[in-house]
mmCIF file of C-alpha atoms and ligand atoms in Angstrom:
data_model
loop_
_atom_site.group_PDB
_atom_site.id
_atom_site.type_symbol
_atom_site.label_atom_id
_atom_site.label_comp_id
_atom_site.label_asym_id
_atom_site.label_seq_id
_atom_site.Cartn_x
_atom_site.Cartn_y
_atom_site.Cartn_z
ATOM 1 C CA MET N 1500 -1.352 -47.614 -42.885
ATOM 2 C CA LYS N 1501 0.013 -45.211 -40.288
ATOM 3 C CA LYS N 1502 -1.710 -41.768 -40.584
ATOM 4 C CA THR N 1503 0.548 -38.690 -40.566
ATOM 5 C CA PHE N 1504 -0.446 -35.044 -40.333
ATOM 6 C CA ALA N 1505 1.169 -32.250 -42.376
ATOM 7 C CA PRO N 1506 2.784 -29.794 -39.930
ATOM 8 C CA LYS N 1507 0.400 -27.003 -40.981
ATOM 9 C CA TYR N 1508 -2.624 -29.234 -40.207
ATOM 10 C CA LEU N 1509 -1.147 -30.312 -36.877
ATOM 11 C CA ALA N 1510 -0.577 -26.636 -35.888
ATOM 12 C CA SER N 1511 -4.224 -25.853 -36.445
ATOM 13 C CA VAL N 1512 -5.379 -28.948 -34.610
ATOM 14 C CA ILE N 1513 -3.282 -27.788 -31.590
ATOM 15 C CA ALA N 1514 -4.653 -24.240 -31.918
ATOM 16 C CA GLY N 1515 -8.152 -25.702 -31.921
ATOM 17 C CA VAL N 1516 -7.533 -27.774 -28.818
ATOM 18 C CA VAL N 1517 -6.039 -24.798 -27.041
ATOM 19 C CA MET N 1518 -9.137 -22.703 -28.028
ATOM 20 C CA THR N 1519 -11.676 -25.261 -27.076
ATOM 21 C CA THR N 1520 -10.106 -26.320 -23.820
ATOM 22 C CA GLY N 1521 -9.026 -22.794 -22.833
ATOM 23 C CA VAL N 1522 -5.469 -24.012 -21.978
ATOM 24 C CA ALA N 1523 -3.469 -20.880 -21.544
ATOM 25 C CA GLN N 1524 0.032 -20.322 -22.911
ATOM 26 C CA ALA N 1525 2.863 -19.698 -20.532
ATOM 27 C CA ASP N 1526 3.386 -15.921 -20.169
ATOM 28 C CA THR N 1527 5.708 -13.621 -18.327
ATOM 29 C CA TRP N 1528 3.882 -10.950 -16.199
ATOM 30 C CA ARG N 1529 5.484 -7.853 -15.001
ATOM 31 C CA TYR N 1530 4.892 -6.655 -11.434
ATOM 32 C CA ALA N 1531 6.230 -3.382 -9.935
ATOM 33 C CA PHE N 1532 6.135 -2.110 -6.371
ATOM 34 C CA GLU N 1533 7.145 1.027 -4.389
ATOM 35 C CA GLU N 1534 9.674 -0.593 -1.967
ATOM 36 C CA ALA N 1535 12.816 -2.775 -1.919
ATOM 37 C CA ILE N 1536 12.400 -6.528 -2.443
ATOM 38 C CA THR N 1537 13.079 -7.156 1.252
ATOM 39 C CA ASP N 1538 10.505 -4.638 2.485
ATOM 40 C CA VAL N 1539 6.797 -5.544 3.083
ATOM 41 C CA GLN N 1540 5.628 -4.878 -0.524
ATOM 42 C CA GLY N 1541 8.620 -6.865 -1.818
ATOM 43 C CA VAL N 1542 7.885 -9.792 0.570
ATOM 44 C CA PHE N 1543 4.247 -9.842 -0.634
ATOM 45 C CA ALA N 1544 5.319 -9.708 -4.303
ATOM 46 C CA THR N 1545 7.809 -12.480 -3.824
ATOM 47 C CA LYS N 1546 5.216 -14.806 -2.200
ATOM 48 C CA PHE N 1547 2.752 -13.958 -5.044
ATOM 49 C CA LYS N 1548 5.397 -14.839 -7.630
ATOM 50 C CA GLU N 1549 6.215 -18.117 -5.815
ATOM 51 C CA GLU N 1550 2.474 -19.071 -5.866
ATOM 52 C CA ILE N 1551 1.953 -18.217 -9.489
ATOM 53 C CA GLU N 1552 5.117 -20.106 -10.583
ATOM 54 C CA LYS N 1553 4.317 -23.100 -8.411
ATOM 55 C CA ASN N 1554 0.835 -23.545 -9.703
ATOM 56 C CA SER N 1555 1.279 -22.587 -13.408
ATOM 57 C CA ASP N 1556 3.770 -22.225 -16.271
ATOM 58 C CA HIS N 1557 3.564 -18.454 -15.993
ATOM 59 C CA GLU N 1558 6.482 -16.403 -14.691
ATOM 60 C CA ILE N 1559 6.432 -13.097 -12.740
ATOM 61 C CA GLU N 1560 9.175 -10.573 -13.267
ATOM 62 C CA LEU N 1561 9.453 -8.263 -10.219
ATOM 63 C CA PHE N 1562 10.460 -4.620 -10.406
ATOM 64 C CA PRO N 1563 11.282 -3.075 -7.021
ATOM 65 C CA TYR N 1564 11.319 0.668 -6.208
ATOM 66 C CA GLY N 1565 13.627 2.626 -8.447
ATOM 67 C CA THR N 1566 13.942 0.126 -11.279
ATOM 68 C CA LEU N 1567 11.044 1.742 -13.240
ATOM 69 C CA GLY N 1568 10.828 5.185 -11.610
ATOM 70 C CA GLU N 1569 8.656 6.665 -8.818
ATOM 71 C CA SER N 1570 5.207 5.359 -7.719
ATOM 72 C CA ALA N 1571 3.416 7.669 -10.202
ATOM 73 C CA ASP N 1572 5.501 6.149 -13.045
ATOM 74 C CA ILE N 1573 4.686 2.487 -12.269
ATOM 75 C CA MET N 1574 0.970 3.425 -12.070
ATOM 76 C CA GLU N 1575 1.075 5.007 -15.553
ATOM 77 C CA GLN N 1576 2.860 1.968 -16.939
ATOM 78 C CA THR N 1577 0.264 -0.331 -15.491
ATOM 79 C CA GLN N 1578 -2.616 1.728 -16.840
ATOM 80 C CA ALA N 1579 -0.856 1.730 -20.217
ATOM 81 C CA GLY N 1580 -0.538 -2.111 -20.094
ATOM 82 C CA ILE N 1581 3.264 -2.128 -19.964
ATOM 83 C CA LEU N 1582 3.109 -3.660 -16.539
ATOM 84 C CA GLN N 1583 0.422 -6.287 -15.612
ATOM 85 C CA PHE N 1584 0.568 -5.794 -11.801
ATOM 86 C CA VAL N 1585 1.373 -2.946 -9.525
ATOM 87 C CA ASP N 1586 1.513 -2.194 -5.857
ATOM 88 C CA GLN N 1587 0.630 1.435 -5.225
ATOM 89 C CA SER N 1588 -0.443 2.858 -1.847
ATOM 90 C CA PRO N 1589 -3.488 5.026 -1.595
ATOM 91 C CA GLY N 1590 -1.072 7.724 -0.429
ATOM 92 C CA PHE N 1591 -0.257 8.161 -4.071
ATOM 93 C CA THR N 1592 -3.429 6.727 -5.688
ATOM 94 C CA GLY N 1593 -5.400 9.349 -3.838
ATOM 95 C CA ALA N 1594 -4.357 11.866 -6.459
ATOM 96 C CA LEU N 1595 -6.072 9.687 -9.095
ATOM 97 C CA ILE N 1596 -8.958 8.199 -7.089
ATOM 98 C CA PRO N 1597 -9.904 10.827 -4.449
ATOM 99 C CA GLU N 1598 -12.026 8.340 -2.407
ATOM 100 C CA ALA N 1599 -8.844 6.327 -1.709
ATOM 101 C CA GLN N 1600 -7.740 9.178 0.576
ATOM 102 C CA VAL N 1601 -10.211 7.941 3.169
ATOM 103 C CA PHE N 1602 -7.268 5.941 4.704
ATOM 104 C CA PHE N 1603 -5.819 9.388 5.632
ATOM 105 C CA VAL N 1604 -8.684 10.411 7.811
ATOM 106 C CA PRO N 1605 -6.724 10.164 11.150
ATOM 107 C CA TYR N 1606 -7.798 7.732 13.894
ATOM 108 C CA LEU N 1607 -10.137 5.825 11.568
ATOM 109 C CA LEU N 1608 -8.426 2.454 11.594
ATOM 110 C CA PRO N 1609 -7.938 0.408 14.718
ATOM 111 C CA THR N 1610 -4.479 0.059 16.232
ATOM 112 C CA GLU N 1611 -5.147 -3.465 17.562
ATOM 113 C CA PRO N 1612 -3.511 -5.750 14.975
ATOM 114 C CA GLU N 1613 -6.118 -8.575 14.955
ATOM 115 C CA ALA N 1614 -9.010 -6.107 14.474
ATOM 116 C CA LEU N 1615 -7.078 -4.343 11.713
ATOM 117 C CA ASN N 1616 -6.323 -7.593 9.908
ATOM 118 C CA GLU N 1617 -9.873 -8.755 10.185
ATOM 119 C CA PHE N 1618 -11.049 -5.376 8.816
ATOM 120 C CA PHE N 1619 -8.905 -5.814 5.667
ATOM 121 C CA ARG N 1620 -10.061 -9.421 5.323
ATOM 122 C CA THR N 1621 -13.763 -8.649 5.528
ATOM 123 C CA SER N 1622 -14.376 -5.059 4.606
ATOM 124 C CA LYS N 1623 -17.144 -4.494 1.969
ATOM 125 C CA ALA N 1624 -15.781 -1.060 1.290
ATOM 126 C CA ILE N 1625 -12.392 -2.570 0.292
ATOM 127 C CA ASN N 1626 -13.398 -5.812 -1.301
ATOM 128 C CA GLU N 1627 -16.497 -4.485 -3.240
ATOM 129 C CA ASP N 1628 -16.889 -0.711 -3.353
ATOM 130 C CA PHE N 1629 -13.252 0.276 -3.982
ATOM 131 C CA LYS N 1630 -13.117 -2.423 -6.699
ATOM 132 C CA GLU N 1631 -15.687 -0.467 -8.672
ATOM 133 C CA LEU N 1632 -13.885 2.761 -8.208
ATOM 134 C CA TYR N 1633 -10.516 1.394 -9.308
ATOM 135 C CA ALA N 1634 -12.137 -0.284 -12.291
ATOM 136 C CA GLN N 1635 -13.207 3.197 -13.555
ATOM 137 C CA HIS N 1636 -9.457 3.867 -13.922
ATOM 138 C CA GLY N 1637 -8.606 0.713 -15.802
ATOM 139 C CA LEU N 1638 -7.460 -1.139 -12.674
ATOM 140 C CA GLU N 1639 -8.548 -4.467 -11.217
ATOM 141 C CA LEU N 1640 -8.125 -3.946 -7.439
ATOM 142 C CA LEU N 1641 -6.841 -7.326 -6.155
ATOM 143 C CA THR N 1642 -6.224 -6.629 -2.461
ATOM 144 C CA MET N 1643 -5.431 -3.991 0.116
ATOM 145 C CA PHE N 1644 -3.293 -4.741 3.211
ATOM 146 C CA PRO N 1645 -1.841 -2.803 6.136
ATOM 147 C CA GLU N 1646 2.037 -2.263 6.429
ATOM 148 C CA GLY N 1647 2.335 -1.077 9.986
ATOM 149 C CA GLU N 1648 1.508 1.791 12.331
ATOM 150 C CA VAL N 1649 2.705 5.124 10.940
ATOM 151 C CA ALA N 1650 5.131 7.123 13.102
ATOM 152 C CA MET N 1651 6.218 10.671 12.705
ATOM 153 C CA THR N 1652 9.982 11.325 12.439
ATOM 154 C CA THR N 1653 11.210 14.733 13.391
ATOM 155 C CA GLN N 1654 14.265 16.638 14.641
ATOM 156 C CA GLU N 1655 12.549 17.855 17.852
ATOM 157 C CA PRO N 1656 10.062 16.073 20.212
ATOM 158 C CA VAL N 1657 6.415 16.255 19.181
ATOM 159 C CA LYS N 1658 4.068 16.130 22.159
ATOM 160 C CA SER N 1659 1.313 18.354 20.794
ATOM 161 C CA PRO N 1660 0.306 20.079 17.488
ATOM 162 C CA ALA N 1661 2.105 23.205 18.730
ATOM 163 C CA ASP N 1662 5.438 21.327 18.447
ATOM 164 C CA LEU N 1663 4.807 20.905 14.689
ATOM 165 C CA GLU N 1664 4.543 24.620 14.076
ATOM 166 C CA GLY N 1665 7.022 25.698 11.452
ATOM 167 C CA VAL N 1666 8.040 22.082 10.757
ATOM 168 C CA LYS N 1667 8.112 21.340 7.035
ATOM 169 C CA PHE N 1668 6.637 17.894 7.054
ATOM 170 C CA ARG N 1669 6.892 15.652 3.960
ATOM 171 C CA VAL N 1670 3.693 13.840 2.980
ATOM 172 C CA MET N 1671 2.890 11.534 0.078
ATOM 173 C CA THR N 1672 1.315 13.245 -2.841
ATOM 174 C CA ASN N 1673 -2.364 13.398 -2.056
ATOM 175 C CA PRO N 1674 -4.339 16.478 -1.104
ATOM 176 C CA LEU N 1675 -5.958 15.079 2.077
ATOM 177 C CA LEU N 1676 -2.677 14.312 3.725
ATOM 178 C CA VAL N 1677 -1.843 18.017 3.200
ATOM 179 C CA GLU N 1678 -5.025 18.791 5.092
ATOM 180 C CA THR N 1679 -4.093 16.330 7.862
ATOM 181 C CA TYR N 1680 -0.704 17.844 8.553
ATOM 182 C CA GLN N 1681 -2.087 21.345 8.270
ATOM 183 C CA ALA N 1682 -4.716 20.438 10.920
ATOM 184 C CA PHE N 1683 -1.840 18.882 12.971
ATOM 185 C CA GLY N 1684 -0.097 22.268 13.008
ATOM 186 C CA ALA N 1685 2.798 21.506 10.506
ATOM 187 C CA THR N 1686 3.689 22.930 7.107
ATOM 188 C CA PRO N 1687 2.862 19.917 4.763
ATOM 189 C CA THR N 1688 5.168 19.355 1.836
ATOM 190 C CA PRO N 1689 4.053 16.726 -0.652
ATOM 191 C CA LEU N 1690 7.020 14.905 -2.312
ATOM 192 C CA PRO N 1691 7.689 11.607 -4.117
ATOM 193 C CA TRP N 1692 9.557 9.108 -2.077
ATOM 194 C CA GLY N 1693 12.932 9.565 -3.854
ATOM 195 C CA GLU N 1694 13.276 13.086 -2.406
ATOM 196 C CA VAL N 1695 12.725 12.316 1.223
ATOM 197 C CA TYR N 1696 16.179 11.204 2.561
ATOM 198 C CA GLY N 1697 17.924 14.002 0.748
ATOM 199 C CA GLY N 1698 15.294 16.486 1.858
ATOM 200 C CA LEU N 1699 15.751 15.657 5.467
ATOM 201 C CA GLN N 1700 19.574 15.576 5.120
ATOM 202 C CA THR N 1701 19.636 19.073 3.588
ATOM 203 C CA ASN N 1702 16.933 20.477 6.023
ATOM 204 C CA ILE N 1703 14.479 21.219 3.167
ATOM 205 C CA ILE N 1704 12.071 19.170 5.208
ATOM 206 C CA GLN N 1705 12.315 18.367 8.940
ATOM 207 C CA GLY N 1706 9.723 15.677 9.299
ATOM 208 C CA GLN N 1707 7.879 12.838 7.569
ATOM 209 C CA GLU N 1708 5.726 9.807 8.500
ATOM 210 C CA ASN N 1709 6.198 6.135 7.749
ATOM 211 C CA PRO N 1710 5.949 2.757 9.392
ATOM 212 C CA ALA N 1711 8.967 1.566 11.518
ATOM 213 C CA PHE N 1712 10.165 -1.105 9.045
ATOM 214 C CA PHE N 1713 10.590 1.577 6.412
ATOM 215 C CA ILE N 1714 12.289 4.097 8.712
ATOM 216 C CA GLU N 1715 14.760 1.280 9.501
ATOM 217 C CA SER N 1716 15.278 -0.259 6.028
ATOM 218 C CA THR N 1717 15.722 3.101 4.279
ATOM 219 C CA LYS N 1718 18.021 4.366 7.102
ATOM 220 C CA MET N 1719 15.761 7.444 7.572
ATOM 221 C CA TYR N 1720 16.695 7.279 11.242
ATOM 222 C CA GLU N 1721 20.199 8.650 10.256
ATOM 223 C CA VAL N 1722 18.570 11.995 9.357
ATOM 224 C CA THR N 1723 16.065 12.210 12.155
ATOM 225 C CA ASP N 1724 16.258 12.509 15.893
ATOM 226 C CA VAL N 1725 12.799 11.733 17.281
ATOM 227 C CA ILE N 1726 10.172 8.974 16.358
ATOM 228 C CA THR N 1727 6.645 9.731 17.629
ATOM 229 C CA TYR N 1728 3.669 7.363 17.779
ATOM 230 C CA ALA N 1729 0.388 9.252 17.885
ATOM 231 C CA GLY N 1730 -1.666 6.192 16.781
ATOM 232 C CA HIS N 1731 -3.280 8.285 13.934
ATOM 233 C CA SER N 1732 -2.730 5.916 11.009
ATOM 234 C CA ASN N 1733 -1.719 2.578 9.641
ATOM 235 C CA PHE N 1734 0.126 2.509 6.303
ATOM 236 C CA THR N 1735 -2.322 0.942 3.753
ATOM 237 C CA THR N 1736 -1.258 -0.351 0.364
ATOM 238 C CA ALA N 1737 -3.066 -1.831 -2.632
ATOM 239 C CA VAL N 1738 -2.128 -4.365 -5.274
ATOM 240 C CA MET N 1739 -3.831 -4.058 -8.719
ATOM 241 C CA ALA N 1740 -3.746 -5.536 -12.146
ATOM 242 C CA ASN N 1741 -4.220 -3.776 -15.533
ATOM 243 C CA LYS N 1742 -7.995 -4.317 -16.022
ATOM 244 C CA ASP N 1743 -7.815 -5.176 -19.735
ATOM 245 C CA PHE N 1744 -5.124 -7.697 -19.120
ATOM 246 C CA TYR N 1745 -7.086 -9.198 -16.116
ATOM 247 C CA ASP N 1746 -10.462 -9.316 -18.025
ATOM 248 C CA GLY N 1747 -8.702 -10.992 -20.910
ATOM 249 C CA LEU N 1748 -7.286 -13.896 -18.753
ATOM 250 C CA PRO N 1749 -8.997 -17.272 -18.993
ATOM 251 C CA ALA N 1750 -11.113 -18.096 -15.937
ATOM 252 C CA GLY N 1751 -8.469 -20.584 -14.707
ATOM 253 C CA ASP N 1752 -5.827 -17.880 -14.715
ATOM 254 C CA GLN N 1753 -8.018 -15.367 -12.977
ATOM 255 C CA GLU N 1754 -8.626 -17.982 -10.262
ATOM 256 C CA LEU N 1755 -4.843 -18.580 -10.079
ATOM 257 C CA VAL N 1756 -4.226 -14.848 -9.580
ATOM 258 C CA GLN N 1757 -6.952 -14.523 -6.876
ATOM 259 C CA ASN N 1758 -5.696 -17.596 -5.026
ATOM 260 C CA SER N 1759 -2.153 -16.415 -5.054
ATOM 261 C CA ILE N 1760 -3.188 -13.011 -3.858
ATOM 262 C CA ASP N 1761 -5.189 -14.597 -1.021
ATOM 263 C CA THR N 1762 -2.206 -16.746 -0.009
ATOM 264 C CA ALA N 1763 0.123 -13.762 -0.178
ATOM 265 C CA PHE N 1764 -2.305 -11.699 1.844
ATOM 266 C CA GLU N 1765 -2.388 -14.086 4.825
ATOM 267 C CA TYR N 1766 1.350 -14.517 4.501
ATOM 268 C CA ILE N 1767 2.125 -10.837 4.764
ATOM 269 C CA LEU N 1768 -0.132 -10.350 7.769
ATOM 270 C CA ASP N 1769 1.681 -13.180 9.552
ATOM 271 C CA TYR N 1770 5.147 -11.866 8.384
ATOM 272 C CA GLN N 1771 4.376 -8.508 10.046
ATOM 273 C CA ARG N 1772 3.773 -9.949 13.521
ATOM 274 C CA GLY N 1773 6.322 -8.188 15.775
ATOM 275 C CA LEU N 1774 7.888 -6.350 12.816
ATOM 276 C CA ASP N 1775 7.293 -2.822 14.314
ATOM 277 C CA GLU N 1776 9.090 -3.766 17.573
ATOM 278 C CA GLU N 1777 11.894 -5.561 15.783
ATOM 279 C CA SER N 1778 12.480 -2.527 13.471
ATOM 280 C CA ILE N 1779 12.489 -0.060 16.392
ATOM 281 C CA SER N 1780 15.058 -2.254 18.169
ATOM 282 C CA LYS N 1781 17.277 -2.257 15.093
ATOM 283 C CA VAL N 1782 16.957 1.487 14.835
ATOM 284 C CA LYS N 1783 17.941 1.923 18.534
ATOM 285 C CA GLU N 1784 20.895 -0.410 18.025
ATOM 286 C CA ALA N 1785 22.091 1.603 15.025
ATOM 287 C CA LYS N 1786 21.402 4.963 16.657
ATOM 288 C CA PRO N 1787 21.291 4.711 20.435
ATOM 289 C CA GLU N 1788 20.576 8.368 20.936
ATOM 290 C CA ILE N 1789 17.235 8.301 18.990
ATOM 291 C CA VAL N 1790 14.263 9.229 21.008
ATOM 292 C CA VAL N 1791 11.040 7.112 20.641
ATOM 293 C CA ASN N 1792 7.931 8.606 22.149
ATOM 294 C CA VAL N 1793 4.560 6.935 22.405
ATOM 295 C CA LEU N 1794 2.011 9.621 23.063
ATOM 296 C CA THR N 1795 -0.361 9.165 25.989
ATOM 297 C CA GLU N 1796 -4.115 9.288 25.524
ATOM 298 C CA ALA N 1797 -4.192 12.827 26.855
ATOM 299 C CA GLU N 1798 -1.408 13.901 24.447
ATOM 300 C CA ARG N 1799 -3.333 12.312 21.537
ATOM 301 C CA GLU N 1800 -6.481 14.273 22.314
ATOM 302 C CA PRO N 1801 -5.639 17.487 20.283
ATOM 303 C CA PHE N 1802 -4.591 15.382 17.317
ATOM 304 C CA LYS N 1803 -7.931 13.447 17.556
ATOM 305 C CA ALA N 1804 -9.794 16.783 17.649
ATOM 306 C CA ALA N 1805 -7.938 17.903 14.543
ATOM 307 C CA ALA N 1806 -8.989 14.640 12.819
ATOM 308 C CA LYS N 1807 -12.645 15.763 12.845
ATOM 309 C CA GLU N 1808 -11.760 18.727 10.570
ATOM 310 C CA VAL N 1809 -9.944 16.376 8.232
ATOM 311 C CA GLU N 1810 -12.949 14.097 7.926
ATOM 312 C CA LYS N 1811 -15.012 17.087 6.956
ATOM 313 C CA LYS N 1812 -12.465 18.031 4.317
ATOM 314 C CA PHE N 1813 -12.551 14.536 3.002
ATOM 315 C CA ILE N 1814 -16.326 14.772 2.434
ATOM 316 C CA GLU N 1815 -15.994 18.176 0.860
ATOM 317 C CA MET N 1816 -13.393 16.841 -1.539
ATOM 318 C CA THR N 1817 -15.173 13.672 -2.564
ATOM 319 C CA GLY N 1818 -18.874 14.450 -2.203
ATOM 320 C CA ASP N 1819 -21.496 11.735 -2.129
ATOM 321 C CA SER N 1820 -19.309 8.842 -3.298
ATOM 322 C CA GLY N 1821 -16.613 9.737 -0.663
ATOM 323 C CA LYS N 1822 -19.240 9.946 2.074
ATOM 324 C CA ALA N 1823 -20.636 6.515 0.983
ATOM 325 C CA ILE N 1824 -17.202 4.951 1.181
ATOM 326 C CA LEU N 1825 -16.532 6.539 4.650
ATOM 327 C CA ASP N 1826 -19.911 5.311 5.943
ATOM 328 C CA GLN N 1827 -19.350 1.762 4.599
ATOM 329 C CA LEU N 1828 -15.810 1.750 6.015
ATOM 330 C CA LYS N 1829 -17.163 2.751 9.521
ATOM 331 C CA LYS N 1830 -19.777 0.014 9.374
ATOM 332 C CA ASP N 1831 -17.013 -2.502 8.374
ATOM 333 C CA LEU N 1832 -14.820 -1.304 11.221
ATOM 334 C CA ALA N 1833 -17.644 -1.471 13.705
ATOM 335 C CA ALA N 1834 -18.240 -5.192 12.679
ATOM 336 C CA VAL N 1835 -14.726 -6.051 13.564
ATOM 337 C CA THR N 1836 -14.197 -3.972 16.657
ATOM 338 C CA GLU N 1837 -17.541 -4.464 18.545
HETATM 339 O O1 LIG I 666 6.585 7.218 2.066
HETATM 340 C C1 LIG I 666 6.589 6.681 0.998
HETATM 341 O O2 LIG I 666 6.449 7.346 -0.014
HETATM 342 C C2 LIG I 666 6.746 5.123 0.896
HETATM 343 N N1 LIG I 666 6.389 4.508 2.147
HETATM 344 C C3 LIG I 666 6.261 3.211 2.200
HETATM 345 C C4 LIG I 666 6.086 2.483 3.488
HETATM 346 N N2 LIG I 666 6.088 2.551 1.109
HETATM 347 C C5 LIG I 666 6.168 3.052 -0.239
HETATM 348 C C6 LIG I 666 6.031 4.522 -0.259
HETATM 349 O O3 LIG I 666 6.572 5.119 -1.387
#
């Protein structure tokens, strides 16, 4: 006689199989970031989504800048478990995790792209030490990656710190960036991203800093006259998951997330080859009168001297744990530049 199962019995058999084999159910995971879908963070997120969806039944729902609020809002939503993934730059996370401000000690990171990429790939400070610090705030740090050399945009040429005197200069909302631009001679003004274009347009601020792709894509060049490269910083960003969510994933899904992050990481480094030059060309095409200055070594000297003060401030602000991260970061940098 053919054996049949009552539906209730069948359901518990399936549940038992799922529990014993660890087969995960298909979920939708929400991932927010601080830029448009076509910007660097958006390209990374899109690649991550593609990898997850190609290799599992899970889906990723992407939330670009503005759809869920400012950077601080998407971080709160991730910590609360409303979002599963977030891309937030240390420029903002520095207000929550002071050690993350280390990326704003000027002239710490190399300007040479291969050394920079290798640093992000191999750094113990990033891949181990920061993981622990982020975990204390309910965040699983998945990766950090560079988004391009930071340029200053102003109304007047900047050849020395004296040229920044009286310039209200917008910075992301972390205390060390305030120290940096004070040391550079400007009047630092911390603001969320949404207030920058309007602030420049209405002359509430006269300067800000960002990588070239962002100056171009957000049309900030329309409200600025001079772009200056002093070589002081590369825009760093970080991708995280809500830690309870991540810890609760089956091992197979954690591996899927890690593999997808690794693929998106290499993809985004590759995607950025030549992006700075391409973006500056587009800016010049759209606004031929824009002035782009690359400071000489001699012109960089006073900015480099000011950087020493900022490093001291960083240690004052973060104590032993900040000093430990800074020392480790320097070791990691030495390993890729020597
Ligand atoms: O300056 C900012 O606030 C923004 N800059 C970049 C390159 N990405 C996101 C961030 O909000």
